[in-house]
Steps between C-alpha positions, in 0.01 A plus 500: 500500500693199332438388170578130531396312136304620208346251201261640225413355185264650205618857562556761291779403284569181644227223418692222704570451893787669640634505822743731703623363859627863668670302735753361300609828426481643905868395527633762279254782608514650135310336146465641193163427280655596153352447139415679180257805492135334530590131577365524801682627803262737631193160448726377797437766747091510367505195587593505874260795525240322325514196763443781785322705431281420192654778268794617322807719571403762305171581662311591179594197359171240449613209639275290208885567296600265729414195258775404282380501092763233459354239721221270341156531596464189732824601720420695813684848548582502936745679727642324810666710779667326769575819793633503830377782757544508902192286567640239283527315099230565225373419173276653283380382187263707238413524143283743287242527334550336137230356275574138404338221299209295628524162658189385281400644197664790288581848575674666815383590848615742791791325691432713834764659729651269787662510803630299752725636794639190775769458761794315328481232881118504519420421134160326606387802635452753255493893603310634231355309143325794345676861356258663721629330832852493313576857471396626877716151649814626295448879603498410882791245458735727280378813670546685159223623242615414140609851434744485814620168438619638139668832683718235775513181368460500129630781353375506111515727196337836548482402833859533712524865565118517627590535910768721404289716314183453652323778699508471928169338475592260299816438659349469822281219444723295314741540869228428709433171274845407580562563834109437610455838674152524344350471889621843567337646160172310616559665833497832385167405286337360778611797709393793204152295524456519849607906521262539191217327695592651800530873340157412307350449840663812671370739191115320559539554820584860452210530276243387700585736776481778260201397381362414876604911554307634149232306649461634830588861388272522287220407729580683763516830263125433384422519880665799551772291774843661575810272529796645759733230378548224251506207706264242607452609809396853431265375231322253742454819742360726249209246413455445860474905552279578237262173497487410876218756666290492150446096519416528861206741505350270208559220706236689776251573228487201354441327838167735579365362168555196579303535778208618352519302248466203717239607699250578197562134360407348817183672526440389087581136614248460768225632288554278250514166783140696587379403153644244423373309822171643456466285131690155684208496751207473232701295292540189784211557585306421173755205431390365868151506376585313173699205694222437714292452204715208407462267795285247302695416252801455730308225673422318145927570431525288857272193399614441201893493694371226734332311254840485325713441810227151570577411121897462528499162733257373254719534204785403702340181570360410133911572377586212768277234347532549148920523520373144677339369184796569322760348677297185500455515129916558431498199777298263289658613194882407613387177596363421170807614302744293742331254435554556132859510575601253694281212254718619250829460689402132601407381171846595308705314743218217584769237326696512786270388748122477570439635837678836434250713728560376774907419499617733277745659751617118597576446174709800407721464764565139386616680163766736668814273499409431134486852441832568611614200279376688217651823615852347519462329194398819274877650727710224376350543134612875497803409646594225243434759236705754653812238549477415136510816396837571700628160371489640126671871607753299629559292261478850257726703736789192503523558125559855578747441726706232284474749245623773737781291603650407194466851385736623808757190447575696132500821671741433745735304263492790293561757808821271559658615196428827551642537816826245376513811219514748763791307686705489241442867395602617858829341400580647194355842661799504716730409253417784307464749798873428564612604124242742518668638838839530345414631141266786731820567701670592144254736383479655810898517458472663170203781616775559802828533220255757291428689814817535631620544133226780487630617875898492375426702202328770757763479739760576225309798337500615878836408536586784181287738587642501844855470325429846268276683822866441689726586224289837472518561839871482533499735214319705667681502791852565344347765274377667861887424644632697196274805534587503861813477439509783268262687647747536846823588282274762317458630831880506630573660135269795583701554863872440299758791545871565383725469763227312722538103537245295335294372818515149285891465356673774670641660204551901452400436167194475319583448164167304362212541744175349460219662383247694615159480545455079511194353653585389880289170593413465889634242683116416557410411167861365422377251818180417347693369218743268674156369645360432159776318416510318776141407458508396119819282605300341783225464215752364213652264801138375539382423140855346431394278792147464396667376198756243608203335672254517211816326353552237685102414563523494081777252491334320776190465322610409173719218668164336628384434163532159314210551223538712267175742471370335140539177656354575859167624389312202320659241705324708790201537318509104421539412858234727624263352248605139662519589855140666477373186338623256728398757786168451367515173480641444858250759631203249398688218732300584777171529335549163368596310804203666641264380208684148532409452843125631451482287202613191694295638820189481194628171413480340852211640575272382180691144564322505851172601340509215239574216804230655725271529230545139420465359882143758541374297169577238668305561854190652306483144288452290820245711632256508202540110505394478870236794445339292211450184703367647806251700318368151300449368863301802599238523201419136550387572891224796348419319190103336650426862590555682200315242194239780474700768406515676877797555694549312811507918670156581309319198648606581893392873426178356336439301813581763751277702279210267535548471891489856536203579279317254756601648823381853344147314368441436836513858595332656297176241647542639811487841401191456322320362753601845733371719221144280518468571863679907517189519196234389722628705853478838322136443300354452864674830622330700184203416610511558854690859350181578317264414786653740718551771284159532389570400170277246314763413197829573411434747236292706754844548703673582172239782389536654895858522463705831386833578392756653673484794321103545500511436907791743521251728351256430732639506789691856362157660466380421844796643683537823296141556538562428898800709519329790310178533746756484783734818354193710433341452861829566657570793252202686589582450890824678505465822732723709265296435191153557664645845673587609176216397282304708807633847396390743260623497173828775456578771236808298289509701232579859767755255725700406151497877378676634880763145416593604182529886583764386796685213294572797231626727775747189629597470149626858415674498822659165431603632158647778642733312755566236200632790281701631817688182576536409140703802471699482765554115456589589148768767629588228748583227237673753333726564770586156586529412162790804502621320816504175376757645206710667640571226752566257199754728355634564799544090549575466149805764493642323808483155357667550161752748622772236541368343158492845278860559642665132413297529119729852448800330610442160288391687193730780499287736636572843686610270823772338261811721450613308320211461247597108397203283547576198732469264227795659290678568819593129586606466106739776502777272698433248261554707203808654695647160542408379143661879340830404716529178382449621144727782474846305560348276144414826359820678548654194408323485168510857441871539599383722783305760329159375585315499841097412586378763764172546660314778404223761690256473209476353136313777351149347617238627786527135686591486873749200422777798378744371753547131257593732209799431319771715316865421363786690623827564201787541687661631161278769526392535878130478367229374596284343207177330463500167407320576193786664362733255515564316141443154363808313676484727761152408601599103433750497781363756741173277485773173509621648811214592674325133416796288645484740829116417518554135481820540769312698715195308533723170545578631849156659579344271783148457326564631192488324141821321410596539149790197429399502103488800303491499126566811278395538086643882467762738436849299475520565114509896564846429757842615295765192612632677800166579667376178437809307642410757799147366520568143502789566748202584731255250399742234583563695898098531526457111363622324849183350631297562196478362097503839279384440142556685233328523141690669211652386182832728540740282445818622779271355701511166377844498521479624875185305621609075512124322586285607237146477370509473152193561253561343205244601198398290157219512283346259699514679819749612803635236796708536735868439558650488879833551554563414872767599742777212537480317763815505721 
């Protein structure tokens, strides 16, 4: 996670834009954001979470605060974040929710929250628009909630010590944010699902074969049935003993009832056929008698049909002649009203000629070249109009384009001046660049005679402390030389004896011997001094040298100046200000050479336009003259034809008209005359119809004849009535029906009694074998239902044996010695890797006393225990809780442990890179020495990364160079950026 450029405006206490590029300041790995108590540092790191993640850092915090009361109430409070992650460059815009005045009218309305979230490349293509789509785009790029991203990344007030202090739980899911182990935790979820389903299914199982058992014990006690063993088996072969030989003898019983039962029905059935045949017999016979009683007026049915059948060629006939009669009257009546029409056709053209009847065709196609004369003539009218209407655009669009082309001449005269302007400011743009050059060279001479003036005052500091470390190391050294000295002649005094020669002069005598009891130095430690003076001369040789060439680079430096400072800076400043206009000037040469050939390309072409223009005019002129004459030619050929207001076309289609009205007069004649003769033919064929139908009239045939439905009727009657005298004499024929009509009439009522008496004896035994195998089917079902259980548990404790025993071992179960779930498991390396990168800044910061351990348990009932955390004080040899630990303490424990999380996770394939932290806490509570310590290890831990710290303590100031600086006034805060230098 990179935090690349941030711009707000209307925020909190600054109601203008403002704009912080973090990659100016990536150079030096270490900013400062400094300002007075409630200007506004900490509204720079809401901000950056507010463009995220739609909140602020503190998480309580309601992000409506967000608008600035300083701003007016038309300007627009936004955040813009530009971010870099591994899948590429971001930027997210939002802003708040904020009431502000309405476009029309008075008052204020709801200015809702936005969002807008793109690709920095792909700017066309946004990711998200709305805060809804927003929010879940930047989770899944960042890969941290809000509340992560301000334990890792932003570290604000309240806020820094919270993964230092937080419980395993806690801890835990803020690592597996960061180094995306969250498949593992899913893992063990989906696996704890699956051994809950498949435990949930083992205990049903188990209850249904209890319950299958409580079942079939219970029967089996009611019937008094003994069970050898508890297994399926054994409970199948009970039922079978105790059921068997009872359900077979009913089986017999009910099979001699049956019997009986069957033979007492049959005897029932055929005295009832006895009977019943008995009543069919006098019944057809009594309906044969009534049929034949109906012959008669069958007979008079049957007349009355043939009369009807003689009647339909009649009819058929008398509908011939009189559709006859009327096609001859629709015959006579077309001739009549052609004739009509074809008078009155003649008669409005009869000035043409007088025999128009007869040679009306002739005559039209006499008029057909004419017509065509006409035709072309009415063309070359439309056409002349057409021409003269293109005549005056042309003459319109050649003022245009004269217009047009005088226009461009002033343009392009104009453009010549510009781009002669541009010439000469390309000249005096490198006449300036040259003194620019050279007065550039100067400053940069002076910044390099104030750093080596800065460097040669170091090097001589160096160069006395060095001198005074060497000085009291040689005074060390010969204070050492002395007590060793004195230390051996104390020990030859202690050994001296009169008489005996001094083992160091020789003498007899030992008249003033040292004294006693001086300290002896070792030759060791003696050593270790001449070393130390060695060293510090080695050290003094090297800062003199240091020195001597901080010396010389000063005199070197200073010797490359000819401008004095006072003098150098405005003449710079002046010939900046004149290179940069000329530069713009010069820039603008191309453009204008560009526009100066388009211009005269314009120029050309609306030249061309004009003389074209002028030559069509020209052309369309000549045409309309040659049009007009030919046309005058044309309408005096047509001009005898038309005098009586017809067109030369409406007279040759009044004529062809006329000829063809004729031709269809003369058809219609004929076909009256065939209707006269068809009328006659089919009056002689009614009457010969009539004659041999026995019909005297046609009205006779009419009153004979019947409808279809009435001789449906008819003819209905006489075949049921057929049909019905035929069944009953073959009825009473049939051998079977006479042979039983012959006997004598049984006893029903005794033959139904015996039936009934043996269906109830079949029924009690059927009852009784029904009970029997109910039972024992019961008992049966029962027992495979036991079966049937105890093979699914069986099945079911095979299949999830493997599954039960990987759940214990994910989830710290009995199978896990260990008892760490899997999912804290693969963290603990992690955290081991992050707690030894932290301890060599912790010891560093604490002067060794301090030292982050891990922990078997934080005082909680969690399974995480193993990512607990404790401090170690090597003062002491204790170990503490972090709780414990006070104000400063906590600061840079917490300091420590962030900077190893962001190291860590930098070298962690697939893990969240943190290059930009920024921290709002704790520096104030540092005494001088710890917090030289701290930013001794913020500047080791900044390679690679931009650390940025908020605070107001003002060491820091002087140690920090780039700088963020809030400057507040009663009319709001801005910012001030002090950047790095470049070198």
């Amino acid at each position: 996670m990179r935090l690349l450029r941030l711009s707000f405006s209307g925020i909190g206490p600054f109601p203008g834009r403002q704009d912080i590029d973090f990659e100016e300041f990536e150079p030096e790995g270490i900013m400062l954001i400094t300002g007075p108590t409630g200007g506004g540092k900490t509204t720079i790191l809401d901000a950056v979470v507010f463009a995220l993640y739609g909140r602020l850092s503190s998480q309580n915090a309601d992000p409506a605060r967000m608008r600035s009361t300083l701003c007016a109430p038309t300007e627009e409070t936004w955040v813009e974040l530009d971010f870099e992650v591994s899948s590429g460059q971001y930027r997210v815009r939002r802003s708040p929710a904020y009431e502000r005045p309405k476009k029309r009218g008075d008052g204020f309305t709801l200015h809702r929250t936005t969002a807008h979230l793109i690709r920095i490349d792909d700017p066309a293509n946004p990711l998200a628009t709305r805060p809804v789509d927003v929010g879940p785009a930047i989770l899944e790029l960042v890969g941290l909630t809000g509340e992560q991203f301000c334990q890792t990344v932003i570290l604000p007030q309240g806020k820094f010590d919270t993964f230092l202090r937080a419980k395993s739980d806690d801890r835990k899911k803020v690592l597996e944010s960061i180094f995306r182990t969250q498949d593992y935790a899913r893992f063990e979820d989906a696996l704890r699902e699956s051994a809950k389903d498949a435990q949930a299914v083992a205990k049903d199982a188990s209850a249904a074969l209890n319950s299958a058992w409580s079942e079939y014990l219970d029967q089996i006690q009611e019937k008094g049935i003994e069970l050898s063993e508890r297994s399926p088996h054994a409970a199948r072969a009970a039922v079978a003993q105790a059921m068997d030989a009872s359900v077979e003898t009913a089986k017999s019983g009910l099979a001699k009832a049956k019997d009986q039962e069957q033979k007492a029905a049959a005897a029932l059935t055929h005295g009832e056929q006895v009977i019943e045949a008995k009543a069919q017999f006098s019944l057809l016979k009594q309906t044969l008698h009534t049929l034949e009683q109906e012959a008669s007026l069958r007979e008079r049915q049957q007349l009355t049909l043939d009369a009807a059948a003689r009647s339909k060629e009649v009819l058929g006939k008398n509908s011939i002649h009189e559709h006859d009669l009327a096609a001859k009257e629709d015959a006579e009546q077309a001739v009549t009203e052609a004739e009509e029409i074809l008078t009155q056709a003649v008669a409005e053209v009869s000035f043409y000629r007088g025999d128009l009847r007869e040679k009306a065709g002739q005559y039209a196609a006499e008029l057909v070249p004419l017509v065509g004369v006409e035709a072309d003539l009415k063309n070359r009218q439309e056409e002349l109009h057409t021409l003269q209407d293109k005549a005056a655009a042309a003459s319109k669009g050649g003022q245009e384009c004269s217009a047009k082309a005088a226009k461009a001449h002033q343009v392009v005269e104009h453009v010549k001046l510009q781009v002669l302007a541009s010439q000469n400011a390309s000249k005096a743009m490198q006449e300036h660049g040259e003194k620019l050059e050279k007065l550039q060279a100067q400053h940069q001479a002076h910044e390099e005679w104030k750093e080596a003036a800065k460097a040669l005052s170091d090097a001589a500091e160096q160069k006395i402390a060095a001198a005074r470390a060497w000085d009291t190391a040689k005074s060390k050294e010969a204070h050492l030389v002395t007590q060793r000295l004195q230390g051996l002649a104390s020990q030859v005094a202690s050994h001296l004896q009169d008489g005996v020669p001094c083992p160091a002069c020789g003498s007899l005598s030992h008249p003033h011997p040292a004294e006693e009891g001086a300290q002896t130095v070792s030759l060791d430690r003696l050593s270790e001094a001449y070393k130390e003076t060695a060293r510090a001369e080695e050290l003094f040789n090297a800062a003199k040298s240091r020195h001597e060439q901080a010396l010389e680079r000063t005199t070197k430096a200073q010797a490359e100046i000819s401008i004095a400072q006072e003098v150098l800076a405005p003449q710079l400043q002046l010939e900046r200000t004149l290179f940069e206009q000329a530069e713009r000037q010069a820039n603008k040469l191309e453009g204008y050479q560009n526009k100066l050939q388009e211009e005269q390309n314009k120029k050309a072409q609306y030249d061309t336009e004009v003389a074209l223009n002028k030559q069509a005019l020209q052309e369309l002129q000549q045409r309309i003259h040659s049009l007009t004459e030919s046309i005058s030619k044309l309408k005096g050929q047509i001009a005898p034809l038309t005098q009586n207001g017809i067109t030369v076309r409406q007279l040759h289609d009044k004529l062809v008209q006329i000829h063809t009205l004729g031709d269809r007069q003369l058809l219609n004649i004929k076909h009256l005359e065939h209707a006269k003769v068809a009328a006659e033919t089919s009056g002689e064929e009614l009457i010969r119809s009539l004659k041999k139908n026995n019909f005297p009239t046609v009205e006779d045939a009419q009153k004979a004849a019947l409808d279809k439905e009435a001789e449906s009727g008819l003819r209905s009657q006489i075949a049921d009535w057929k049909a019905q005298k035929q069944s009953c004499s073959q009825r009473l024929s049939e051998p079977k029906l006479v042979a039983l009509a012959a006997e004598n009439s049984p006893d029903t009522v005794a033959l139904q009694n015996a039936k009934d008496s043996a269906t109830a004896t079949a029924d009690a035994q059927n009852q009784q074998l029904g009970k029997l195998l109910a039972e024992r089917d019961q008992l049966l079902r029962a027992v495979e239902r036991i079966s049937s259980a105890t093979d699914h548990l069986d099945s079911l404790t095979a299949e999830h044996k493997d599954l039960l025993w990987l759940f214990e071992l994910v989830n710290a179960g009995p199978a896990n010695q260990d008892s760490i779930p899997l999912s804290t498991w693969v963290l603990l390396e992690r955290l081991n890797q992050i707690l030894a990168v932290a301890n060599p800044h912790l010891q560093a910061m604490s002067a060794g006393r301090y030292e982050l351990v891990r922990t078997d348990s934080d005082g909680g009932r969690s399974v995480n225990q193993a990512l607990s955390l404790a401090v170690r004080d090597h003062y002491s040899d204790t170990e503490r809780k972090t709780s414990s630990l006070s104000g400063g303490e906590m600061f840079y424990c917490s300091l420590a442990l962030s900077l190893a999380l962001a190291e860590v996770v930098s070298y962690e394939a697939g893990g969240i890179v943190i290059q930009t932290m920024l921290i709002d806490e704790g520096f104030g509570s540092l005494d001088p020495q710890k917090l030289d310590s701290v930013m001794d290890q913020l500047r080791v831990s900044s390679a690679g990364r931009l650390v940025g710290i908020i605070s107001h303590v003002r060491e820091l100031a002087n140690q920090v160079g780039p700088k963020v600086q809030v400057i507040a006034s009663e009319q709001g805060s801005r910012l001030k950026l002090n950047l790095p230098t470049r070198r």
